[in-house]
Amino acid sequence: MAEQHDSPDRTDHNITLDAEDDRWEWRRRIRANPKKHLIYRIVVGVVGGVLIIAAPLTGWLPGPGGIPLFIAGLAVLASEFEWAQRLLYKVKDWVKALTAWTGKQPAWLKTLGTIALFCCVLIAIWLYMAVLGVPGWLPDSWESFLHKLPLLH
């Protein structure tokens, strides 16, 4: 009896996924045609690469910045390339381990971490406005308050 795999075989070191490792029929059909497969690999590589390149370019923006773009780009690349799939699984394992670790921490440390993260976001927003100026679309009361802060004249 053939063994069923819930996840792709990550033990080989091929550049692309094997057709039998793919869970979607439409991609198995693409892999069966060498010309379509080459075009598909190029499109996946370009889209994934653009997302990964965009990640550090947007990393300075307030909020999560480039982290979601990096993960999305890696996920796109992992749909076709085994090296990216192995890296994506390592990132997922790291996030699971970090989540488990933070869940075991005392409440005071979680609170302190949340406050520190909030302060970092506020500082990032302040630095953003110090470089680019206070946005004109903010309400007048907010603008007048922000112009009183250092470097936001």
Short mmCIF file of N, CA and C in Angstrom, two decimals:
data_model
loop_
_atom_site.label_atom_id
_atom_site.label_comp_id
_atom_site.label_asym_id
_atom_site.label_seq_id
_atom_site.Cartn_x
_atom_site.Cartn_y
_atom_site.Cartn_z
N MET A 1 0.84 -1.19 0.00
CA MET A 1 0.00 0.00 0.00
C MET A 1 0.88 1.24 0.00
N ALA A 2 0.56 2.21 -0.82
CA ALA A 2 1.35 3.44 -0.93
C ALA A 2 1.16 4.30 0.29
N GLU A 3 2.23 4.91 0.73
CA GLU A 3 2.19 5.78 1.91
C GLU A 3 1.70 7.16 1.51
N GLN A 4 0.76 7.69 2.27
CA GLN A 4 0.22 9.03 2.02
C GLN A 4 1.09 10.06 2.73
N HIS A 5 1.38 11.17 2.04
CA HIS A 5 2.18 12.24 2.62
C HIS A 5 1.29 13.45 2.86
N ASP A 6 1.31 13.97 4.08
CA ASP A 6 0.55 15.19 4.39
C ASP A 6 1.31 16.43 3.96
N SER A 7 2.63 16.33 3.92
CA SER A 7 3.44 17.47 3.50
C SER A 7 4.46 16.99 2.48
N PRO A 8 4.98 17.90 1.69
CA PRO A 8 5.96 17.52 0.67
C PRO A 8 7.22 16.93 1.29
N ASP A 9 7.90 16.12 0.50
CA ASP A 9 9.16 15.53 0.92
C ASP A 9 10.22 16.62 0.92
N ARG A 10 10.76 16.93 2.11
CA ARG A 10 11.76 17.98 2.20
C ARG A 10 13.16 17.40 2.40
N THR A 11 13.30 16.12 2.11
CA THR A 11 14.60 15.48 2.34
C THR A 11 15.52 15.58 1.14
N ASP A 12 14.96 15.74 -0.07
CA ASP A 12 15.82 15.87 -1.23
C ASP A 12 16.25 17.33 -1.39
N HIS A 13 17.22 17.55 -2.24
CA HIS A 13 17.75 18.90 -2.41
C HIS A 13 17.58 19.38 -3.84
N ASN A 14 16.42 19.07 -4.43
CA ASN A 14 16.11 19.58 -5.76
C ASN A 14 15.88 21.08 -5.68
N ILE A 15 16.00 21.72 -6.81
CA ILE A 15 15.72 23.15 -6.85
C ILE A 15 14.23 23.40 -6.83
N THR A 16 13.49 22.59 -7.61
CA THR A 16 12.04 22.75 -7.65
C THR A 16 11.37 21.56 -6.99
N LEU A 17 10.11 21.75 -6.66
CA LEU A 17 9.35 20.67 -6.06
C LEU A 17 9.14 19.55 -7.06
N ASP A 18 9.08 18.33 -6.58
CA ASP A 18 8.76 17.20 -7.42
C ASP A 18 7.26 17.21 -7.69
N ALA A 19 6.85 16.74 -8.87
CA ALA A 19 5.43 16.75 -9.23
C ALA A 19 4.61 15.96 -8.22
N GLU A 20 5.13 14.85 -7.74
CA GLU A 20 4.37 14.04 -6.78
C GLU A 20 4.27 14.70 -5.42
N ASP A 21 5.12 15.69 -5.14
CA ASP A 21 5.06 16.42 -3.87
C ASP A 21 3.99 17.51 -3.90
N ASP A 22 3.47 17.82 -5.07
CA ASP A 22 2.51 18.92 -5.20
C ASP A 22 1.11 18.43 -4.87
N ARG A 23 0.40 19.19 -4.07
CA ARG A 23 -0.95 18.78 -3.67
C ARG A 23 -2.02 19.28 -4.62
N TRP A 24 -1.68 20.14 -5.58
CA TRP A 24 -2.66 20.69 -6.51
C TRP A 24 -2.49 20.11 -7.89
N GLU A 25 -3.58 19.61 -8.44
CA GLU A 25 -3.57 18.98 -9.75
C GLU A 25 -3.15 19.95 -10.85
N TRP A 26 -3.61 21.19 -10.82
CA TRP A 26 -3.29 22.15 -11.88
C TRP A 26 -1.79 22.41 -11.97
N ARG A 27 -1.10 22.39 -10.82
CA ARG A 27 0.35 22.58 -10.87
C ARG A 27 1.06 21.32 -11.35
N ARG A 28 0.51 20.15 -11.04
CA ARG A 28 1.10 18.92 -11.55
C ARG A 28 1.02 18.90 -13.08
N ARG A 29 -0.09 19.40 -13.63
CA ARG A 29 -0.23 19.47 -15.10
C ARG A 29 0.78 20.46 -15.69
N ILE A 30 1.00 21.59 -15.02
CA ILE A 30 2.00 22.56 -15.50
C ILE A 30 3.38 21.92 -15.50
N ARG A 31 3.71 21.20 -14.46
CA ARG A 31 5.02 20.56 -14.37
C ARG A 31 5.22 19.48 -15.42
N ALA A 32 4.12 18.93 -15.93
CA ALA A 32 4.22 17.90 -16.95
C ALA A 32 4.66 18.48 -18.30
N ASN A 33 4.44 19.77 -18.52
CA ASN A 33 4.81 20.43 -19.77
C ASN A 33 6.04 21.31 -19.49
N PRO A 34 7.21 20.96 -20.07
CA PRO A 34 8.44 21.70 -19.75
C PRO A 34 8.37 23.19 -20.07
N LYS A 35 7.73 23.57 -21.16
CA LYS A 35 7.65 24.99 -21.51
C LYS A 35 6.78 25.75 -20.51
N LYS A 36 5.62 25.18 -20.19
CA LYS A 36 4.74 25.82 -19.20
C LYS A 36 5.41 25.89 -17.83
N HIS A 37 6.14 24.82 -17.52
CA HIS A 37 6.82 24.79 -16.22
C HIS A 37 7.88 25.88 -16.12
N LEU A 38 8.64 26.08 -17.20
CA LEU A 38 9.67 27.12 -17.21
C LEU A 38 9.03 28.51 -17.04
N ILE A 39 7.96 28.77 -17.78
CA ILE A 39 7.27 30.05 -17.67
C ILE A 39 6.72 30.24 -16.25
N TYR A 40 6.12 29.17 -15.73
CA TYR A 40 5.57 29.23 -14.38
C TYR A 40 6.66 29.52 -13.34
N ARG A 41 7.81 28.84 -13.48
CA ARG A 41 8.92 29.07 -12.54
C ARG A 41 9.41 30.50 -12.61
N ILE A 42 9.49 31.05 -13.82
CA ILE A 42 9.94 32.44 -13.97
C ILE A 42 8.95 33.39 -13.31
N VAL A 43 7.65 33.18 -13.54
CA VAL A 43 6.63 34.05 -12.94
C VAL A 43 6.67 33.95 -11.42
N VAL A 44 6.75 32.73 -10.90
CA VAL A 44 6.81 32.55 -9.44
C VAL A 44 8.07 33.21 -8.88
N GLY A 45 9.20 33.04 -9.55
CA GLY A 45 10.45 33.64 -9.09
C GLY A 45 10.40 35.16 -9.09
N VAL A 46 9.82 35.73 -10.14
CA VAL A 46 9.74 37.19 -10.23
C VAL A 46 8.79 37.74 -9.16
N VAL A 47 7.59 37.15 -9.03
CA VAL A 47 6.62 37.65 -8.05
C VAL A 47 7.17 37.51 -6.64
N GLY A 48 7.71 36.33 -6.31
CA GLY A 48 8.29 36.13 -4.98
C GLY A 48 9.48 37.05 -4.72
N GLY A 49 10.32 37.21 -5.73
CA GLY A 49 11.48 38.09 -5.59
C GLY A 49 11.09 39.54 -5.38
N VAL A 50 10.08 40.00 -6.13
CA VAL A 50 9.62 41.39 -5.97
C VAL A 50 9.08 41.61 -4.56
N LEU A 51 8.33 40.65 -4.04
CA LEU A 51 7.79 40.80 -2.68
C LEU A 51 8.92 40.84 -1.65
N ILE A 52 9.92 39.99 -1.82
CA ILE A 52 11.04 39.98 -0.87
C ILE A 52 11.87 41.25 -0.98
N ILE A 53 12.08 41.75 -2.20
CA ILE A 53 12.82 43.00 -2.38
C ILE A 53 12.04 44.17 -1.80
N ALA A 54 10.71 44.13 -1.92
CA ALA A 54 9.88 45.21 -1.37
C ALA A 54 9.87 45.22 0.15
N ALA A 55 10.16 44.08 0.78
CA ALA A 55 10.10 43.99 2.23
C ALA A 55 11.02 45.01 2.93
N PRO A 56 12.31 45.05 2.63
CA PRO A 56 13.15 46.04 3.32
C PRO A 56 12.86 47.48 2.89
N LEU A 57 12.32 47.64 1.68
CA LEU A 57 11.99 48.98 1.21
C LEU A 57 10.81 49.57 1.98
N THR A 58 9.92 48.70 2.48
CA THR A 58 8.77 49.17 3.26
C THR A 58 8.97 48.96 4.76
N GLY A 59 10.09 48.40 5.14
CA GLY A 59 10.34 48.10 6.55
C GLY A 59 10.38 49.32 7.44
N TRP A 60 10.72 50.47 6.89
CA TRP A 60 10.81 51.68 7.71
C TRP A 60 9.44 52.30 7.98
N LEU A 61 8.40 51.84 7.29
CA LEU A 61 7.07 52.39 7.51
C LEU A 61 6.54 51.97 8.88
N PRO A 62 5.72 52.79 9.50
CA PRO A 62 5.12 52.39 10.78
C PRO A 62 4.27 51.14 10.60
N GLY A 63 4.22 50.34 11.62
CA GLY A 63 3.46 49.10 11.56
C GLY A 63 4.39 47.93 11.30
N PRO A 64 3.84 46.83 10.83
CA PRO A 64 4.68 45.65 10.63
C PRO A 64 5.67 45.80 9.49
N GLY A 65 5.45 46.80 8.62
CA GLY A 65 6.41 47.07 7.55
C GLY A 65 6.61 45.91 6.62
N GLY A 66 7.84 45.49 6.47
CA GLY A 66 8.16 44.49 5.47
C GLY A 66 8.04 43.05 5.90
N ILE A 67 7.74 42.80 7.16
CA ILE A 67 7.67 41.41 7.63
C ILE A 67 6.61 40.62 6.87
N PRO A 68 5.37 41.12 6.75
CA PRO A 68 4.38 40.35 5.98
C PRO A 68 4.76 40.19 4.51
N LEU A 69 5.38 41.20 3.92
CA LEU A 69 5.81 41.09 2.53
C LEU A 69 6.89 40.03 2.37
N PHE A 70 7.83 39.98 3.30
CA PHE A 70 8.89 38.97 3.24
C PHE A 70 8.30 37.57 3.34
N ILE A 71 7.39 37.37 4.29
CA ILE A 71 6.77 36.05 4.47
C ILE A 71 5.94 35.69 3.25
N ALA A 72 5.19 36.66 2.69
CA ALA A 72 4.40 36.39 1.49
C ALA A 72 5.31 36.03 0.31
N GLY A 73 6.41 36.75 0.14
CA GLY A 73 7.34 36.44 -0.94
C GLY A 73 7.96 35.07 -0.77
N LEU A 74 8.30 34.73 0.46
CA LEU A 74 8.87 33.42 0.74
C LEU A 74 7.83 32.33 0.48
N ALA A 75 6.58 32.58 0.82
CA ALA A 75 5.52 31.60 0.57
C ALA A 75 5.30 31.41 -0.93
N VAL A 76 5.35 32.49 -1.69
CA VAL A 76 5.22 32.38 -3.15
C VAL A 76 6.37 31.55 -3.71
N LEU A 77 7.58 31.85 -3.30
CA LEU A 77 8.74 31.09 -3.78
C LEU A 77 8.68 29.63 -3.33
N ALA A 78 8.17 29.40 -2.12
CA ALA A 78 8.08 28.04 -1.59
C ALA A 78 7.07 27.19 -2.36
N SER A 79 6.18 27.83 -3.09
CA SER A 79 5.22 27.06 -3.88
C SER A 79 5.91 26.37 -5.07
N GLU A 80 7.13 26.78 -5.39
CA GLU A 80 7.83 26.19 -6.53
C GLU A 80 9.24 25.71 -6.20
N PHE A 81 9.92 26.38 -5.28
CA PHE A 81 11.33 26.07 -5.03
C PHE A 81 11.51 25.43 -3.66
N GLU A 82 12.20 24.30 -3.64
CA GLU A 82 12.37 23.56 -2.39
C GLU A 82 13.22 24.31 -1.37
N TRP A 83 14.24 25.03 -1.81
CA TRP A 83 15.07 25.78 -0.87
C TRP A 83 14.22 26.80 -0.12
N ALA A 84 13.29 27.44 -0.83
CA ALA A 84 12.41 28.43 -0.18
C ALA A 84 11.42 27.73 0.74
N GLN A 85 10.99 26.55 0.33
CA GLN A 85 10.08 25.79 1.18
C GLN A 85 10.75 25.38 2.48
N ARG A 86 12.00 24.92 2.40
CA ARG A 86 12.73 24.57 3.62
C ARG A 86 12.91 25.80 4.52
N LEU A 87 13.25 26.94 3.91
CA LEU A 87 13.41 28.17 4.68
C LEU A 87 12.09 28.61 5.31
N LEU A 88 11.00 28.49 4.56
CA LEU A 88 9.68 28.86 5.09
C LEU A 88 9.32 27.98 6.28
N TYR A 89 9.59 26.68 6.19
CA TYR A 89 9.30 25.80 7.33
C TYR A 89 10.18 26.16 8.53
N LYS A 90 11.43 26.57 8.30
CA LYS A 90 12.27 27.00 9.42
C LYS A 90 11.71 28.26 10.07
N VAL A 91 11.24 29.21 9.25
CA VAL A 91 10.64 30.44 9.78
C VAL A 91 9.39 30.10 10.58
N LYS A 92 8.55 29.20 10.04
CA LYS A 92 7.34 28.80 10.77
C LYS A 92 7.69 28.14 12.10
N ASP A 93 8.69 27.26 12.10
CA ASP A 93 9.12 26.61 13.34
C ASP A 93 9.64 27.65 14.34
N TRP A 94 10.38 28.65 13.85
CA TRP A 94 10.91 29.69 14.72
C TRP A 94 9.77 30.51 15.34
N VAL A 95 8.76 30.84 14.52
CA VAL A 95 7.61 31.60 15.03
C VAL A 95 6.85 30.79 16.06
N LYS A 96 6.67 29.48 15.81
CA LYS A 96 5.98 28.63 16.78
C LYS A 96 6.75 28.57 18.10
N ALA A 97 8.07 28.43 18.00
CA ALA A 97 8.90 28.38 19.21
C ALA A 97 8.84 29.71 19.97
N LEU A 98 8.89 30.81 19.24
CA LEU A 98 8.80 32.14 19.87
C LEU A 98 7.44 32.34 20.53
N THR A 99 6.39 31.91 19.85
CA THR A 99 5.04 32.03 20.41
C THR A 99 4.92 31.19 21.68
N ALA A 100 5.45 29.97 21.64
CA ALA A 100 5.41 29.11 22.83
C ALA A 100 6.21 29.74 23.98
N TRP A 101 7.37 30.31 23.65
CA TRP A 101 8.21 30.94 24.68
C TRP A 101 7.50 32.13 25.30
N THR A 102 6.93 33.00 24.47
CA THR A 102 6.25 34.17 25.01
C THR A 102 5.03 33.78 25.83
N GLY A 103 4.37 32.68 25.45
CA GLY A 103 3.21 32.23 26.21
C GLY A 103 3.56 31.77 27.62
N LYS A 104 4.81 31.35 27.83
CA LYS A 104 5.25 30.87 29.13
C LYS A 104 5.77 31.98 30.04
N GLN A 105 5.87 33.19 29.52
CA GLN A 105 6.44 34.29 30.30
C GLN A 105 5.41 34.85 31.28
N PRO A 106 5.87 35.42 32.38
CA PRO A 106 4.94 36.01 33.35
C PRO A 106 4.23 37.23 32.76
N ALA A 107 3.08 37.54 33.34
CA ALA A 107 2.25 38.63 32.83
C ALA A 107 2.99 39.96 32.84
N TRP A 108 3.80 40.22 33.86
CA TRP A 108 4.50 41.50 33.93
C TRP A 108 5.47 41.67 32.77
N LEU A 109 6.12 40.56 32.36
CA LEU A 109 7.07 40.63 31.25
C LEU A 109 6.33 40.84 29.92
N LYS A 110 5.18 40.18 29.75
CA LYS A 110 4.37 40.38 28.55
C LYS A 110 3.91 41.83 28.46
N THR A 111 3.50 42.39 29.60
CA THR A 111 3.06 43.78 29.64
C THR A 111 4.21 44.72 29.29
N LEU A 112 5.37 44.46 29.86
CA LEU A 112 6.55 45.27 29.58
C LEU A 112 6.92 45.19 28.10
N GLY A 113 6.86 44.00 27.52
CA GLY A 113 7.15 43.84 26.11
C GLY A 113 6.15 44.58 25.23
N THR A 114 4.88 44.55 25.61
CA THR A 114 3.85 45.27 24.85
C THR A 114 4.09 46.77 24.92
N ILE A 115 4.43 47.27 26.09
CA ILE A 115 4.71 48.71 26.25
C ILE A 115 5.94 49.09 25.43
N ALA A 116 6.98 48.26 25.46
CA ALA A 116 8.20 48.54 24.69
C ALA A 116 7.89 48.56 23.19
N LEU A 117 7.09 47.61 22.72
CA LEU A 117 6.72 47.58 21.30
C LEU A 117 5.91 48.82 20.93
N PHE A 118 4.98 49.21 21.78
CA PHE A 118 4.17 50.41 21.54
C PHE A 118 5.06 51.64 21.47
N CYS A 119 6.03 51.75 22.36
CA CYS A 119 6.96 52.89 22.35
C CYS A 119 7.80 52.90 21.07
N CYS A 120 8.24 51.73 20.62
CA CYS A 120 9.01 51.65 19.37
C CYS A 120 8.18 52.12 18.19
N VAL A 121 6.90 51.75 18.15
CA VAL A 121 6.03 52.19 17.06
C VAL A 121 5.85 53.70 17.12
N LEU A 122 5.64 54.26 18.30
CA LEU A 122 5.49 55.71 18.44
C LEU A 122 6.76 56.44 18.00
N ILE A 123 7.91 55.91 18.38
CA ILE A 123 9.17 56.53 17.99
C ILE A 123 9.35 56.46 16.48
N ALA A 124 8.97 55.32 15.87
CA ALA A 124 9.07 55.18 14.41
C ALA A 124 8.16 56.19 13.70
N ILE A 125 6.97 56.38 14.21
CA ILE A 125 6.05 57.36 13.62
C ILE A 125 6.62 58.76 13.77
N TRP A 126 7.15 59.07 14.94
CA TRP A 126 7.74 60.38 15.19
C TRP A 126 8.92 60.64 14.24
N LEU A 127 9.81 59.64 14.09
CA LEU A 127 10.94 59.78 13.17
C LEU A 127 10.47 59.94 11.73
N TYR A 128 9.45 59.21 11.36
CA TYR A 128 8.87 59.33 10.02
C TYR A 128 8.41 60.76 9.77
N MET A 129 7.70 61.34 10.74
CA MET A 129 7.21 62.71 10.59
C MET A 129 8.34 63.73 10.71
N ALA A 130 9.40 63.40 11.46
CA ALA A 130 10.54 64.31 11.55
C ALA A 130 11.24 64.42 10.21
N VAL A 131 11.27 63.35 9.45
CA VAL A 131 11.93 63.36 8.15
C VAL A 131 11.01 63.91 7.06
N LEU A 132 9.78 63.44 7.02
CA LEU A 132 8.87 63.79 5.92
C LEU A 132 7.87 64.89 6.26
N GLY A 133 7.79 65.27 7.52
CA GLY A 133 6.85 66.31 7.93
C GLY A 133 5.52 65.73 8.40
N VAL A 134 4.77 66.56 9.10
CA VAL A 134 3.46 66.17 9.60
C VAL A 134 2.49 66.14 8.42
N PRO A 135 1.75 65.04 8.23
CA PRO A 135 0.82 64.97 7.10
C PRO A 135 -0.27 66.04 7.21
N GLY A 136 -0.60 66.63 6.09
CA GLY A 136 -1.61 67.68 6.06
C GLY A 136 -3.03 67.18 6.17
N TRP A 137 -3.24 65.89 6.02
CA TRP A 137 -4.59 65.34 6.07
C TRP A 137 -5.07 65.06 7.49
N LEU A 138 -4.19 65.24 8.47
CA LEU A 138 -4.60 65.04 9.87
C LEU A 138 -5.52 66.18 10.32
N PRO A 139 -6.38 65.91 11.29
CA PRO A 139 -7.21 67.01 11.82
C PRO A 139 -6.34 68.14 12.36
N ASP A 140 -6.85 69.37 12.28
CA ASP A 140 -6.08 70.55 12.71
C ASP A 140 -5.61 70.44 14.15
N SER A 141 -6.45 69.90 15.03
CA SER A 141 -6.05 69.79 16.44
C SER A 141 -4.85 68.85 16.59
N TRP A 142 -4.80 67.78 15.82
CA TRP A 142 -3.68 66.86 15.87
C TRP A 142 -2.42 67.52 15.31
N GLU A 143 -2.59 68.23 14.20
CA GLU A 143 -1.44 68.90 13.59
C GLU A 143 -0.83 69.92 14.55
N SER A 144 -1.69 70.72 15.20
CA SER A 144 -1.16 71.73 16.12
C SER A 144 -0.44 71.07 17.30
N PHE A 145 -0.96 69.94 17.79
CA PHE A 145 -0.29 69.21 18.86
C PHE A 145 1.06 68.67 18.38
N LEU A 146 1.07 68.04 17.21
CA LEU A 146 2.30 67.42 16.70
C LEU A 146 3.38 68.47 16.40
N HIS A 147 2.98 69.67 15.99
CA HIS A 147 3.97 70.71 15.70
C HIS A 147 4.65 71.22 16.96
N LYS A 148 4.09 70.93 18.13
CA LYS A 148 4.71 71.33 19.39
C LYS A 148 5.82 70.35 19.80
N LEU A 149 5.86 69.15 19.20
CA LEU A 149 6.86 68.15 19.55
C LEU A 149 8.21 68.49 18.92
N PRO A 150 9.31 68.07 19.55
CA PRO A 150 10.63 68.35 18.99
C PRO A 150 10.80 67.76 17.59
N LEU A 151 11.45 68.50 16.72
CA LEU A 151 11.76 68.14 15.35
C LEU A 151 10.55 68.09 14.42
N LEU A 152 9.37 68.45 14.89
CA LEU A 152 8.17 68.40 14.05
C LEU A 152 7.61 69.79 13.80
N HIS A 153 8.45 70.76 13.59
CA HIS A 153 7.99 72.14 13.42
C HIS A 153 7.42 72.35 12.06
#
